[in-house]
mmCIF file of C-alpha atoms in Angstrom:
data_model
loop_
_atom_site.group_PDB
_atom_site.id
_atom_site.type_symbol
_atom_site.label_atom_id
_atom_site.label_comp_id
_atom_site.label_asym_id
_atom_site.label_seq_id
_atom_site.Cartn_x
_atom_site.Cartn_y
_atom_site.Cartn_z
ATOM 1 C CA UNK A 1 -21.806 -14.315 9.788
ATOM 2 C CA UNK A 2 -19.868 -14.753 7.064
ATOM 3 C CA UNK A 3 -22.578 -14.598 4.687
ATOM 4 C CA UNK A 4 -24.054 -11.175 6.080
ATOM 5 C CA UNK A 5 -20.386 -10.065 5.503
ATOM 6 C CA UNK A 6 -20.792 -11.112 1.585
ATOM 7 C CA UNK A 7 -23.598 -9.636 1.739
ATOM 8 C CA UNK A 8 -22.436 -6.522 2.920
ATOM 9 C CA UNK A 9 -19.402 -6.230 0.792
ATOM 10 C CA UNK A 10 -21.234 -6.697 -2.334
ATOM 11 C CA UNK A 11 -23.473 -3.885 -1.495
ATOM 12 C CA UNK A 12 -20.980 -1.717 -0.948
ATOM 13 C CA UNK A 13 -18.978 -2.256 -4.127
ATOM 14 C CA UNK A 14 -21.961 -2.424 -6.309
ATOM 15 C CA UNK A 15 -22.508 1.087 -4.807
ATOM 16 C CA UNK A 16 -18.885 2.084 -5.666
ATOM 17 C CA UNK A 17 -19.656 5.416 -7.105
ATOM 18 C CA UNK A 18 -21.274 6.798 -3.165
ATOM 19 C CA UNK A 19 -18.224 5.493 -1.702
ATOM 20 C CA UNK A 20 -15.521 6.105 -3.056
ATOM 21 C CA UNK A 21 -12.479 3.948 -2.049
ATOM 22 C CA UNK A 22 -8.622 4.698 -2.024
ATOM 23 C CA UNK A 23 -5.263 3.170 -1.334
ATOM 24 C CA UNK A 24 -3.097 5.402 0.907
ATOM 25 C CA UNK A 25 -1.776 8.475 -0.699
ATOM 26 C CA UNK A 26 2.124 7.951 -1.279
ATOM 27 C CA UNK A 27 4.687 10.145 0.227
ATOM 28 C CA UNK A 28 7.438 11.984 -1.281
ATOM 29 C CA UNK A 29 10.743 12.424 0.011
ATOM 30 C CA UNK A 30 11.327 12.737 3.537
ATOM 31 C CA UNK A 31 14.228 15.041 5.309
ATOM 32 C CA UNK A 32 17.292 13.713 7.439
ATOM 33 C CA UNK A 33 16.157 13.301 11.280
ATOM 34 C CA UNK A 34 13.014 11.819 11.197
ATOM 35 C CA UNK A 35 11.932 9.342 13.463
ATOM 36 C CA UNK A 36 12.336 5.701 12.143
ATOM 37 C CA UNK A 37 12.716 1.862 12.416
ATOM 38 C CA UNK A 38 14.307 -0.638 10.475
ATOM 39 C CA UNK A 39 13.013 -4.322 10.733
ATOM 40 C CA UNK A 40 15.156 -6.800 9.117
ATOM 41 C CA UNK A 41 14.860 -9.952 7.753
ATOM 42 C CA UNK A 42 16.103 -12.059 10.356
ATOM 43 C CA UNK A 43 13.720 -10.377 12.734
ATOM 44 C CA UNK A 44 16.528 -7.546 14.662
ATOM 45 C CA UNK A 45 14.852 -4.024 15.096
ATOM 46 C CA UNK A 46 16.897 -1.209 14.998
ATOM 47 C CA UNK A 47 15.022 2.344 15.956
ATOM 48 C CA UNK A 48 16.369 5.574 15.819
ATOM 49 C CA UNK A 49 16.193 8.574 12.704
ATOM 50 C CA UNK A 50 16.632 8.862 9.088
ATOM 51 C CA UNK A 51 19.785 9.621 7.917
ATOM 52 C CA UNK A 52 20.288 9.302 4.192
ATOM 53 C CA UNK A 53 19.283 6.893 1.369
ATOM 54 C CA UNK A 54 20.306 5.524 -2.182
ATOM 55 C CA UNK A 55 18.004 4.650 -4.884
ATOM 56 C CA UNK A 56 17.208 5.041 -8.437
ATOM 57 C CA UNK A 57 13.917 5.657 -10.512
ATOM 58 C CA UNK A 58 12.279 6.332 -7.002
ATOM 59 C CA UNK A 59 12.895 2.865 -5.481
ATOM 60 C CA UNK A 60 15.537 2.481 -2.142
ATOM 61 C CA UNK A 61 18.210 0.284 -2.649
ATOM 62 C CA UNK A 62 19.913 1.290 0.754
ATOM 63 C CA UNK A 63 19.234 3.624 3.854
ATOM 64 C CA UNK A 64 21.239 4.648 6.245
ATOM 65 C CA UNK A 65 19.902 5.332 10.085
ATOM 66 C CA UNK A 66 21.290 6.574 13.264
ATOM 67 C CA UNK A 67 20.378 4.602 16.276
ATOM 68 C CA UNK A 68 19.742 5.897 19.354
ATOM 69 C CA UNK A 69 23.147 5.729 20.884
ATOM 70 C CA UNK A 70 24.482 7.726 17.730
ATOM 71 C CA UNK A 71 25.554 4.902 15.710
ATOM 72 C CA UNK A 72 25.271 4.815 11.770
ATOM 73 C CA UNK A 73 23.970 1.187 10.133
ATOM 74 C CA UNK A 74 23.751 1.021 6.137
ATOM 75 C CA UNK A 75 21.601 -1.676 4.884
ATOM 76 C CA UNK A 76 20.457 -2.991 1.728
ATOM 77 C CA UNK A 77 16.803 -3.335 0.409
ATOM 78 C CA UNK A 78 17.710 -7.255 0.365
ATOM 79 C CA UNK A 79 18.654 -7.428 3.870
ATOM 80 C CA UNK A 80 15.193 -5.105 5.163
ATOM 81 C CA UNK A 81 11.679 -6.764 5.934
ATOM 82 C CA UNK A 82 9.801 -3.245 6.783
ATOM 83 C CA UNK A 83 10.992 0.257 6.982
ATOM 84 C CA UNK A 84 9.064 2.664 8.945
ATOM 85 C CA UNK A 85 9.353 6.821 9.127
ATOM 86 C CA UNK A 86 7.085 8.526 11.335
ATOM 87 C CA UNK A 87 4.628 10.844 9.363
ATOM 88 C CA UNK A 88 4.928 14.423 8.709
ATOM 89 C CA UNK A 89 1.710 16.898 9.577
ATOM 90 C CA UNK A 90 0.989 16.939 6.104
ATOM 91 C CA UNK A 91 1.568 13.387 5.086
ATOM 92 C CA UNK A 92 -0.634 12.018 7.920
ATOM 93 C CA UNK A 93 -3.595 15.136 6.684
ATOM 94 C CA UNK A 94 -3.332 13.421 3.446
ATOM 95 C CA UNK A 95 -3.216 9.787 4.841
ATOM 96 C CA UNK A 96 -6.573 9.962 6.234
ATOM 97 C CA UNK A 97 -8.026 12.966 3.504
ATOM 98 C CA UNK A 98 -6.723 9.613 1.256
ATOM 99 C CA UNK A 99 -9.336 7.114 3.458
ATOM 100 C CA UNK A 100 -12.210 9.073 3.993
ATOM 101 C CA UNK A 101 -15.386 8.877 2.137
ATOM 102 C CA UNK A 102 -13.982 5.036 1.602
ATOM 103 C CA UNK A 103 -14.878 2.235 3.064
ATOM 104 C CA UNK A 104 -13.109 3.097 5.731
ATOM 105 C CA UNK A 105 -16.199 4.750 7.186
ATOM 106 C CA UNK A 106 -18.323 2.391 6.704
ATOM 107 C CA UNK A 107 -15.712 -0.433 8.513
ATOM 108 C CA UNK A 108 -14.832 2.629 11.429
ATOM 109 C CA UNK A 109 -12.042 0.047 12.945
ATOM 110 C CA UNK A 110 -10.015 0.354 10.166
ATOM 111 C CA UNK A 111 -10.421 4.200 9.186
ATOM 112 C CA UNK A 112 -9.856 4.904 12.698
ATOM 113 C CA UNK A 113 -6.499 2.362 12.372
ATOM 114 C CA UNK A 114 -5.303 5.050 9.593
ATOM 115 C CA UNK A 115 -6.731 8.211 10.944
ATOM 116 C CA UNK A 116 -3.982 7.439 14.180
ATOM 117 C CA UNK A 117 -1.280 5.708 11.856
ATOM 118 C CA UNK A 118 1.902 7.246 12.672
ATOM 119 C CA UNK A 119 4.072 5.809 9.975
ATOM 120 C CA UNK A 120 4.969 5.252 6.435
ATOM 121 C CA UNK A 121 5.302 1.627 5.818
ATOM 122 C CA UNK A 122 8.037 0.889 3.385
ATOM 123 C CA UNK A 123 8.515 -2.900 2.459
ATOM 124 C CA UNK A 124 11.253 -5.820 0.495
ATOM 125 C CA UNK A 125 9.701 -6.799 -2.868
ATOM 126 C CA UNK A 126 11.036 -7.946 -6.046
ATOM 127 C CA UNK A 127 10.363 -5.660 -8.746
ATOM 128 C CA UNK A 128 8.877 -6.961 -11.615
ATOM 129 C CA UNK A 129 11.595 -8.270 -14.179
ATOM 130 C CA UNK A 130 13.670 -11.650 -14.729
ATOM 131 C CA UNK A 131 16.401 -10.679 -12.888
ATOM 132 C CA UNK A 132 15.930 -10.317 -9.086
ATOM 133 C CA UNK A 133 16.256 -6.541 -7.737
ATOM 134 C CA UNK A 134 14.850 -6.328 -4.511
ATOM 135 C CA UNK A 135 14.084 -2.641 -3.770
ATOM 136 C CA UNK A 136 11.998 -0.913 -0.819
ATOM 137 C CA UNK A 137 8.176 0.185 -1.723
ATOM 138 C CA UNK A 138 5.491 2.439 0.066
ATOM 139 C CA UNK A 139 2.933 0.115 1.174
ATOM 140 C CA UNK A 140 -0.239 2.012 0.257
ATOM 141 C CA UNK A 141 -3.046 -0.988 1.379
ATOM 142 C CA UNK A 142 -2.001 -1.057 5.116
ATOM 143 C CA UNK A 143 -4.787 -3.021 7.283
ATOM 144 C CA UNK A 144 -5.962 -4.788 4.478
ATOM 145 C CA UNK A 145 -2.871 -6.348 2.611
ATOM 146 C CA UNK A 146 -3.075 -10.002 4.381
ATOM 147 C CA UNK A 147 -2.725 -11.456 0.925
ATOM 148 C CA UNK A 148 -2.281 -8.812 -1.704
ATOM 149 C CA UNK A 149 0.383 -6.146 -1.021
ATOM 150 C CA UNK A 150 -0.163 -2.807 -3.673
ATOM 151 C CA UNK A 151 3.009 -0.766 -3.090
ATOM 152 C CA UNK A 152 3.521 3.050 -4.840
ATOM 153 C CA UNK A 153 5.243 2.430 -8.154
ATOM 154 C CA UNK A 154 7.500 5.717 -7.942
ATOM 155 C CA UNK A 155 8.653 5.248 -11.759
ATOM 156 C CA UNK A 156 4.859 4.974 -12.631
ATOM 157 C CA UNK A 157 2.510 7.153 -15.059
ATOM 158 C CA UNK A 158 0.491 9.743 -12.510
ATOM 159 C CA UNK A 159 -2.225 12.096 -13.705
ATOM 160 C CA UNK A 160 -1.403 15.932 -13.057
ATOM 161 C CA UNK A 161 -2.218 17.438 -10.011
ATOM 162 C CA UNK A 162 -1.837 20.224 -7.301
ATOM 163 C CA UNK A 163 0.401 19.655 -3.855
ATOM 164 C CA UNK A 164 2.343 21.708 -1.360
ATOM 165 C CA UNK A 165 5.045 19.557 -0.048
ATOM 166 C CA UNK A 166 3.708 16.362 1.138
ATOM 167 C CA UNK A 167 -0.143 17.194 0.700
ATOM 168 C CA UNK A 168 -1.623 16.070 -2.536
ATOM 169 C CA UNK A 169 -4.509 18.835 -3.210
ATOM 170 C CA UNK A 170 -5.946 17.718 -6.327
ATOM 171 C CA UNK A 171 -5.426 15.292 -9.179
ATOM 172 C CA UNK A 172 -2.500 12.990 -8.647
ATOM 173 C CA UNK A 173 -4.225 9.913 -9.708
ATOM 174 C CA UNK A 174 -2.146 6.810 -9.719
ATOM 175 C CA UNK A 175 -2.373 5.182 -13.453
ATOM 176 C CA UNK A 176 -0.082 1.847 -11.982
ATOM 177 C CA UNK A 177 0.718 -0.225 -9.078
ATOM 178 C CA UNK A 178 3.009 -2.891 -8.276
ATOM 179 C CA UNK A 179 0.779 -5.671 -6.680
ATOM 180 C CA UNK A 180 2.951 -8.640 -4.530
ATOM 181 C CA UNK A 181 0.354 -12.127 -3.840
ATOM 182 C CA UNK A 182 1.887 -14.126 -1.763
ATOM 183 C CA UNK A 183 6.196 -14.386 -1.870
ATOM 184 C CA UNK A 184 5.706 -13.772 -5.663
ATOM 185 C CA UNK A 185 7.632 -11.079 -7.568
ATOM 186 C CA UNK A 186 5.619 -7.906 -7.960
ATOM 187 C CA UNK A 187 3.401 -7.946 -10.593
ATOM 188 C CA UNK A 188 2.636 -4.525 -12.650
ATOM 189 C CA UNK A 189 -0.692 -3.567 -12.613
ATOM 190 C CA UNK A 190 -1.982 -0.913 -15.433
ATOM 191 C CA UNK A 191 -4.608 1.170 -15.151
ATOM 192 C CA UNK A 192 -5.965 0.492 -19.223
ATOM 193 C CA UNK A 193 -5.031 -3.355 -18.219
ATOM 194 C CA UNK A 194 -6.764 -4.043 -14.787
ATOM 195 C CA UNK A 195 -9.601 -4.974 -16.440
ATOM 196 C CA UNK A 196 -8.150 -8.298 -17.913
ATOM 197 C CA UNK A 197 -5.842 -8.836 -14.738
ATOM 198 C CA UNK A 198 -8.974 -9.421 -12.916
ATOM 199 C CA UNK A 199 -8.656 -13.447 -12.598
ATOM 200 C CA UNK A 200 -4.784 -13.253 -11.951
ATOM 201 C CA UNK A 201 -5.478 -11.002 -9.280
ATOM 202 C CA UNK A 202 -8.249 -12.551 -7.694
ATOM 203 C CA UNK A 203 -8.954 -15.630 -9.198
ATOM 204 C CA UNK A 204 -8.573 -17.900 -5.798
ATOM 205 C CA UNK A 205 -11.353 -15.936 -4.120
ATOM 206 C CA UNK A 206 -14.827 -17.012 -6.188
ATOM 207 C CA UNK A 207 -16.823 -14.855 -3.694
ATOM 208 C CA UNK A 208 -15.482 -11.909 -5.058
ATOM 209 C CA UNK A 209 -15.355 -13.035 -8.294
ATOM 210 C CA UNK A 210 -18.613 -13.307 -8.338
ATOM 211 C CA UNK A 211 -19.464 -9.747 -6.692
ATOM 212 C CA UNK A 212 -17.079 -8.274 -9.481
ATOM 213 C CA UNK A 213 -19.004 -9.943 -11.925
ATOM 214 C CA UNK A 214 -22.104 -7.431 -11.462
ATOM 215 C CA UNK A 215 -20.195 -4.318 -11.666
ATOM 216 C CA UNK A 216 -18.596 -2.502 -14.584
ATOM 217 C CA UNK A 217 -14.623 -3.077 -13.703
ATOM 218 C CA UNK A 218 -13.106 0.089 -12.923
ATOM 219 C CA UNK A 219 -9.274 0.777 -11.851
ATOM 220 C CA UNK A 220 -10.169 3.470 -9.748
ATOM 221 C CA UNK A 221 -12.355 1.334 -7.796
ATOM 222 C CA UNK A 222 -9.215 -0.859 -6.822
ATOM 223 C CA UNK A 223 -8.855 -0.522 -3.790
ATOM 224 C CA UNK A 224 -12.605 -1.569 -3.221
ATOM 225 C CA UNK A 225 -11.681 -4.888 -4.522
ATOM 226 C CA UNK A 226 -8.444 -5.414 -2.813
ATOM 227 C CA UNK A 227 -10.179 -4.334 0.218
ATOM 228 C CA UNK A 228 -12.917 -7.313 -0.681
ATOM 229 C CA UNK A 229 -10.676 -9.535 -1.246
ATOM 230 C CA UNK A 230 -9.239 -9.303 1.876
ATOM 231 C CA UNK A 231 -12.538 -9.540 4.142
ATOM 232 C CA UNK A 232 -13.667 -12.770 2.112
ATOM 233 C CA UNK A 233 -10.482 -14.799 1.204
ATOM 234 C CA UNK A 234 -7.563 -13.134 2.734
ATOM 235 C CA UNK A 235 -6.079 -14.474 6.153
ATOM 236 C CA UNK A 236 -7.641 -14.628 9.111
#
């Protein structure tokens, strides 16, 4: 079985150009009252709506969210495992426009999985840098991020493009990521540097490695490989 699945995967990346893969399109700001929950670290859920956050260069450092008994609780990124906010029309359109024509099609258990999602995921990680700034990020590989996390990087390069509110039209190509393996810090990935990043990113899985090693590395195919990685080395 598991070979077939090899098998399978490396026919569908080699053929990267007919399907075209993508992480989940990020969302932009989202108005007081919307429907959320707030999972912290020690495991306490707290649901109830949006009320207000802080942050800086696009990450959260705190939210604040009304429960459903009224009550206001401020927390910091440090103290939050996983944010969720329910989707807007718009957002959830361009959630699945994001997935189609992907691999997602091909696996129909997982498009479907997005296609019905009703939230944005936002997650802890430690940004990038010596000291230790934990910060909330849009989880854009939901469904397939058992090992590799890729959040948004909201103070990254993006290509120009067309949107009306939270639908991305055209363009809007991502040109970085920040990439979490394992309880590691977040490590920035490039677009002009993927290439090289290659064994740091997926050097414990030799089965794609070796899949990879056939095609001409591309960073728009990313999510094709994260997506591999997943379905041959990540958890069961």
């Amino acid at each position: 079985m598991k070979a077939l699945r090899f098998t399978f995967i490396m026919i569908f990346i080699l053929n990267i150009n007919v399907y075209a893969q993508s992480f989940i399109s990020p969302v932009g700001d989202f108005p007081p009252g919307k429907e959320c929950k707030v999972v912290l670290v020690d495991g306490t859920e707290i649901t109830g709506t949006f009320s207000s956050l802080f942050g800086s260069g696009g990450n959260i450092n705190s939210l604040t969210i009304k429960d459903e008994e009224g009550n206001k609780h401020k927390y910091k990124a440090i103290d939050i495992h996983r944010f969720y906010v329910k989707m807007g029309f718009l957002a959830k359109l361009d959630a699945t426009a994001e997935a189609s024509s992907s691999l997602k099609e091909v696996f129909k258990t997982d498009f479907k999985e997005i296609s019905k999602r009703e939230y944005v995921i936002y997650e802890q990680a430690l940004l990038p840098k010596k000291k230790d700034k934990y910060r909330l990020l849009q989880l854009v590989n939901p469904g397939f991020d058992s090992k590799i996390k890729v959040y948004h990087n909201p103070s990254g390069a993006e290509s120009g493009g067309l949107g009306i509110g939270d639908l991305q039209l055209t363009g809007g190509e991502e040109k970085t990521y920040l990439v979490e393996i394992g309880d590691a810090k977040s490590i920035l990935v490039k677009k002009k540097k993927y290439k090289n990043m290659i064994p740091e990113l997926y050097g414990d899985c030799p089965e794609l490695i070796k899949i990879l090693g056939a095609e001409k590395i591309k960073f728009k195919n990313m999510a094709a490989h994260v997506y591999g990685y997943d379905q041959l080395c990540g958890s069961e």
